[in-house]
PDB file of C-alpha atoms in Angstrom:
ATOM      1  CA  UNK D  22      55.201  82.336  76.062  1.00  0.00           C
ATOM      2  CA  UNK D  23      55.997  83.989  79.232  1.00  0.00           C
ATOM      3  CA  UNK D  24      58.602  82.565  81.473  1.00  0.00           C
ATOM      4  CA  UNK D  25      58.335  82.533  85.441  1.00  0.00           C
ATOM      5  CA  UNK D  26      61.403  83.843  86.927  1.00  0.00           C
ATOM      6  CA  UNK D  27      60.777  83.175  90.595  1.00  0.00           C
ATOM      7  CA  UNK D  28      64.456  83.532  91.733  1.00  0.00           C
ATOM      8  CA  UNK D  29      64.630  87.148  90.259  1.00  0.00           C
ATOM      9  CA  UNK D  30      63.315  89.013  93.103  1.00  0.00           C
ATOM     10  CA  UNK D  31      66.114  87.514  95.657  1.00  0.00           C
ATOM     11  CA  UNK D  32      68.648  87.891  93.162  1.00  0.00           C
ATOM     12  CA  UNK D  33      67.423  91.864  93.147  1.00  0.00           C
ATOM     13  CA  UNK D  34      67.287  92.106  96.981  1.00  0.00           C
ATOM     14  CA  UNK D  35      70.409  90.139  97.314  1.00  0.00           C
ATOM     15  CA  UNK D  36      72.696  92.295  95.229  1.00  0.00           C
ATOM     16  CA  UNK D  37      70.971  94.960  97.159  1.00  0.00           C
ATOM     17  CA  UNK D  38      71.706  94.090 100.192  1.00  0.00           C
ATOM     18  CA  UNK D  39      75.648  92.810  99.550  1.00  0.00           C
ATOM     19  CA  UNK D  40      76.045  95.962  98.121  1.00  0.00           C
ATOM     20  CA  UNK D  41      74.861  97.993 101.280  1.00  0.00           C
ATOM     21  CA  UNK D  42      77.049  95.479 103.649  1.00  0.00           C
ATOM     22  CA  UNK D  43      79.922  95.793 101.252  1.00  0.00           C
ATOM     23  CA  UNK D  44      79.759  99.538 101.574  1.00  0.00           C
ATOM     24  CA  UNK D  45      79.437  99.154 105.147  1.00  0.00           C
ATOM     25  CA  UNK D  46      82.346  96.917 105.347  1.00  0.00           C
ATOM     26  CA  UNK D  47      84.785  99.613 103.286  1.00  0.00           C
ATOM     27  CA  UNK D  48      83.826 102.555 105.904  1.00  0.00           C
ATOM     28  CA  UNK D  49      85.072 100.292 108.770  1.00  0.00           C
ATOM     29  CA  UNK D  50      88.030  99.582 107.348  1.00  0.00           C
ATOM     30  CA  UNK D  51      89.016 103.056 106.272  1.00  0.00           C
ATOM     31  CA  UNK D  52      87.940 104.691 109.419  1.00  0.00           C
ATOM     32  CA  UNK D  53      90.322 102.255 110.729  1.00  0.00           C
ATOM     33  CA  UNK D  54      93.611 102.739 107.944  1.00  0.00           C
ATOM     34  CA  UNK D  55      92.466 106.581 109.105  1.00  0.00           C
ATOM     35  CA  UNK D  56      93.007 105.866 112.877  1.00  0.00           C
ATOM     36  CA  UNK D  57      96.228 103.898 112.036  1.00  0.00           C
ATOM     37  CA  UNK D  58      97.969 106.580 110.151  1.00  0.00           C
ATOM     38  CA  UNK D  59      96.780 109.108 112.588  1.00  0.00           C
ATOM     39  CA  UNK D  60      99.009 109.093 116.031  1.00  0.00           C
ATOM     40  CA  UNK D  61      99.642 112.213 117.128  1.00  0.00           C
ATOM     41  CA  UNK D  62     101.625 111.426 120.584  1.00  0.00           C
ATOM     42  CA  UNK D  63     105.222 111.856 119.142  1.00  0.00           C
ATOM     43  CA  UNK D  64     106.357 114.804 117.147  1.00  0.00           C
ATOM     44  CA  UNK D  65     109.583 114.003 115.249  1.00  0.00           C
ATOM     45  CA  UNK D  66     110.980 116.057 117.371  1.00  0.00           C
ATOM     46  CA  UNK D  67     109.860 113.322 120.071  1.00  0.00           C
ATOM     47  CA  UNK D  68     110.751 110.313 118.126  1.00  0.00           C
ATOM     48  CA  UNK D  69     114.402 111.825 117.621  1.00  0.00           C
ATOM     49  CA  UNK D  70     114.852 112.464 121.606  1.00  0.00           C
ATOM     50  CA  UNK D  71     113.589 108.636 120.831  1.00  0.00           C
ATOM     51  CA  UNK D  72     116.589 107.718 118.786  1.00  0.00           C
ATOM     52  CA  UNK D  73     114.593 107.005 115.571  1.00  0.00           C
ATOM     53  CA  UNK D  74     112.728 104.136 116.387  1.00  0.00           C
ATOM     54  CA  UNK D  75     111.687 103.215 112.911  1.00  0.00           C
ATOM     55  CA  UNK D  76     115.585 103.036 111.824  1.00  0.00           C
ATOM     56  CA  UNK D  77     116.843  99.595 110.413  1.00  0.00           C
ATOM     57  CA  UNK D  78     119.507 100.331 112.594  1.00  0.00           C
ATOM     58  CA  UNK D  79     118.308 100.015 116.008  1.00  0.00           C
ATOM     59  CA  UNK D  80     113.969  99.699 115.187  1.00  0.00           C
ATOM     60  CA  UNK D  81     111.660  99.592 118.975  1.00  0.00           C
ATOM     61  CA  UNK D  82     108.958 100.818 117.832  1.00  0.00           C
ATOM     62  CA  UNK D  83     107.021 103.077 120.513  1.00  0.00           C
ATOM     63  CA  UNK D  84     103.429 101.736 120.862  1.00  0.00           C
ATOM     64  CA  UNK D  85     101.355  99.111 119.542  1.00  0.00           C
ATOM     65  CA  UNK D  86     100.844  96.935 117.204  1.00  0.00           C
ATOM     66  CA  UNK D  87     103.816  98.129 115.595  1.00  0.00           C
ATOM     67  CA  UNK D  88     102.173  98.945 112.131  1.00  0.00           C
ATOM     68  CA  UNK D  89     100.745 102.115 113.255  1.00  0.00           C
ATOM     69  CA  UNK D  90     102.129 105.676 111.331  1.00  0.00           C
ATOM     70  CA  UNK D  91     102.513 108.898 113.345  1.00  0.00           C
ATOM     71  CA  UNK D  92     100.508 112.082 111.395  1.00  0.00           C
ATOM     72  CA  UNK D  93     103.061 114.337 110.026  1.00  0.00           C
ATOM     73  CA  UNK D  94     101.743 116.835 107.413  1.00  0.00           C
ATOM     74  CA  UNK D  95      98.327 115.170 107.101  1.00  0.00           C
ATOM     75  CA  UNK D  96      98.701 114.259 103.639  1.00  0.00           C
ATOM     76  CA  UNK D  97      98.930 110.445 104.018  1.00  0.00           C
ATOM     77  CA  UNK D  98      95.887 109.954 105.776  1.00  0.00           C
ATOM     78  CA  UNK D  99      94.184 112.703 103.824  1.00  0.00           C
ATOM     79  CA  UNK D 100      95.057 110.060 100.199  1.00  0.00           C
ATOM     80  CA  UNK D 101      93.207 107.328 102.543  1.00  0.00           C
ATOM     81  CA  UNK D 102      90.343 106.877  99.799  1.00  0.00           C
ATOM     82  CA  UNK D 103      87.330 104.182  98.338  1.00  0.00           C
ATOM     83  CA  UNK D 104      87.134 103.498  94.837  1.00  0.00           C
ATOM     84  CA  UNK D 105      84.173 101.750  93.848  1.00  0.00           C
ATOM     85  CA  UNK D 106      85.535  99.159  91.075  1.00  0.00           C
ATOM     86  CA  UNK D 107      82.171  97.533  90.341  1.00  0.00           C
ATOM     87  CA  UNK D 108      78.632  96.355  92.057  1.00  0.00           C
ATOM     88  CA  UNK D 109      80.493  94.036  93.852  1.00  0.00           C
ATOM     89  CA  UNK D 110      84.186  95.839  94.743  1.00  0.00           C
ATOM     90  CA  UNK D 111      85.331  98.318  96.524  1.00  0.00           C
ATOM     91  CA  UNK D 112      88.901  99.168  97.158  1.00  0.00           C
ATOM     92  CA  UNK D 113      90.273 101.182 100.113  1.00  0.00           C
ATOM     93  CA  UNK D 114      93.998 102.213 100.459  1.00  0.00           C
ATOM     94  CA  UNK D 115      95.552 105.118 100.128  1.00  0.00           C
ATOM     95  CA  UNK D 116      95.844 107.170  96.694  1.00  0.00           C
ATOM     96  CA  UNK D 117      99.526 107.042  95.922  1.00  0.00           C
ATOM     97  CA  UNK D 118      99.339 110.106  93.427  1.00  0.00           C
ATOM     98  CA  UNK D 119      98.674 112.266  96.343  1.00  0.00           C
ATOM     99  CA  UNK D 120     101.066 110.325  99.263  1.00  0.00           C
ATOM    100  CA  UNK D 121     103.776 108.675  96.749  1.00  0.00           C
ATOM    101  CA  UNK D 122     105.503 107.899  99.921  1.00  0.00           C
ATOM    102  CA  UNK D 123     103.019 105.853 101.295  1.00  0.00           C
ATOM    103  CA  UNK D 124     105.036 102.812  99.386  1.00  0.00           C
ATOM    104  CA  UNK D 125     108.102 103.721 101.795  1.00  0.00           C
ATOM    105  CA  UNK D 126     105.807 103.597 105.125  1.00  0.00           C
ATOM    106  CA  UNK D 127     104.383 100.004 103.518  1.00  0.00           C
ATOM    107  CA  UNK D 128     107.069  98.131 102.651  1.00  0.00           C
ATOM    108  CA  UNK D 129     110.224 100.273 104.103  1.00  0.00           C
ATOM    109  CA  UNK D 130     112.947 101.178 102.823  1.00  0.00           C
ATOM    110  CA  UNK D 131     117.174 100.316 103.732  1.00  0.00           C
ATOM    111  CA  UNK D 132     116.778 102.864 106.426  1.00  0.00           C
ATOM    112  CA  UNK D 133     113.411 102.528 107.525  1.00  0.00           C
ATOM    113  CA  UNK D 134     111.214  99.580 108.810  1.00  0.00           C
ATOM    114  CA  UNK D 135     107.821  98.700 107.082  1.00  0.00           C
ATOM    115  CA  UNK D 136     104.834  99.769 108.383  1.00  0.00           C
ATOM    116  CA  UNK D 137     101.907  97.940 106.578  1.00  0.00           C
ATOM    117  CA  UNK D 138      99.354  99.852 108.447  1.00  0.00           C
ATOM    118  CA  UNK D 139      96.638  98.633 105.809  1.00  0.00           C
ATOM    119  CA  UNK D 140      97.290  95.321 106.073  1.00  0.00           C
ATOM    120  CA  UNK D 141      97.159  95.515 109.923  1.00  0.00           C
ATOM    121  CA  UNK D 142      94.082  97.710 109.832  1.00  0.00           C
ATOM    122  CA  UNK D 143      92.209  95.115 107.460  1.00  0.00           C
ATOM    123  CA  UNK D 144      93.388  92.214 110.031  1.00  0.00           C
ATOM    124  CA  UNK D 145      92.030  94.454 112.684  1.00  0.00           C
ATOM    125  CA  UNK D 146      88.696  94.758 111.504  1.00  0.00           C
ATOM    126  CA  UNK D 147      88.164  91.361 109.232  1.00  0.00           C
ATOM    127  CA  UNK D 148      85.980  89.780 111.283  1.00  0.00           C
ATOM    128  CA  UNK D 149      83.314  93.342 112.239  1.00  0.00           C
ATOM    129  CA  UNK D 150      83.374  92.933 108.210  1.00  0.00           C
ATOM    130  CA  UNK D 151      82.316  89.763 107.329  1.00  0.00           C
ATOM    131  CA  UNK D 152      79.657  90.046 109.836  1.00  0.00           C
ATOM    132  CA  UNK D 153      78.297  93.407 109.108  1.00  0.00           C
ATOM    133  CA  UNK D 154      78.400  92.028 105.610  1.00  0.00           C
ATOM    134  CA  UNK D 155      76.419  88.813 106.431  1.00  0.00           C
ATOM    135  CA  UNK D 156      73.616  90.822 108.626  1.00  0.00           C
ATOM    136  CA  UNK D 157      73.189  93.245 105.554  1.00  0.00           C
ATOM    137  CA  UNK D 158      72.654  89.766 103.591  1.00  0.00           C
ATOM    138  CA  UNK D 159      70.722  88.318 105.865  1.00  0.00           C
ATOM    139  CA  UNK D 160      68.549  91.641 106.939  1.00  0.00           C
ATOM    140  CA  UNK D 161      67.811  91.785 102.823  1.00  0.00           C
ATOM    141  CA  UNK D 162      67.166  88.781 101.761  1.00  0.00           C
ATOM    142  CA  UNK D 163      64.775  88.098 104.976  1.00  0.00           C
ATOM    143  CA  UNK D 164      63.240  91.027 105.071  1.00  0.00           C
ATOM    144  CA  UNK D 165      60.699  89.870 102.090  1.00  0.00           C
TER     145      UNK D 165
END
């Protein structure tokens, strides 16, 4: 006997479409982690006329928000990647095989304040997320 599975189709379309929005979602957020870890208005040579503003000892940091990381050798922002876990995750951070330091810039270290520019980045852009996840929904499953 044949069974009617009426629901199928919108399941289809639905994973369909979250998967779209959820790809969407991961390029705005490492576009942004990219943009965070990417100042370029102080050398080091700049921030130590600045007096190190990132010490523990004396920390003012020189532009906001505070999370942001200034480009040195290009190889933190260039270990900014996606991983696609399943249908339904993505991760984006940065690969710590190719920036092990990126842990230091994070959480800091004795001598130097944390800098969670992915944290900040993903508060940044939370809320373009959702939504441009719940259009992509909302475009698929109406779209019929």
């Amino acid at each position: 006997m044949a069974k009617k599975q009426p629901l199928e189709g919108l399941r289809i379309t639905a994973t369909r479409a979250l998967q779209s929005g959820l790809k969407k979602a991961a390029d705005i957020l490492e576009a942004k982690i990219i943009e965070n870890a990417s100042l370029t208005d102080h050398t080091l040579a700049d921030l130590e006329k600045l007096g190190h503003p990132y010490a523990m000892r004396n920390p003012r940091s020189p532009h906001f928000p505070e999370y942001q990381v200034h480009k040195q050798d290009g190889s933190l922002v260039n270990a900014v990647t996606q991983k696609k876990i399943n249908q339904y995750a993505i991760d984006v951070g940065v690969d710590e095989a190719r920036a092990p330091h990126v842990r230091h810039v994070i959480f800091g270290t004795r001598k130097m304040v944390a800098r969670d520019f992915i944290g900040g980045s993903f508060k940044e852009v939370e809320e373009e997320m959702v939504r441009v996840m719940r259009d992509a929904l909302h475009e698929g499953i109406t779209r019929g």
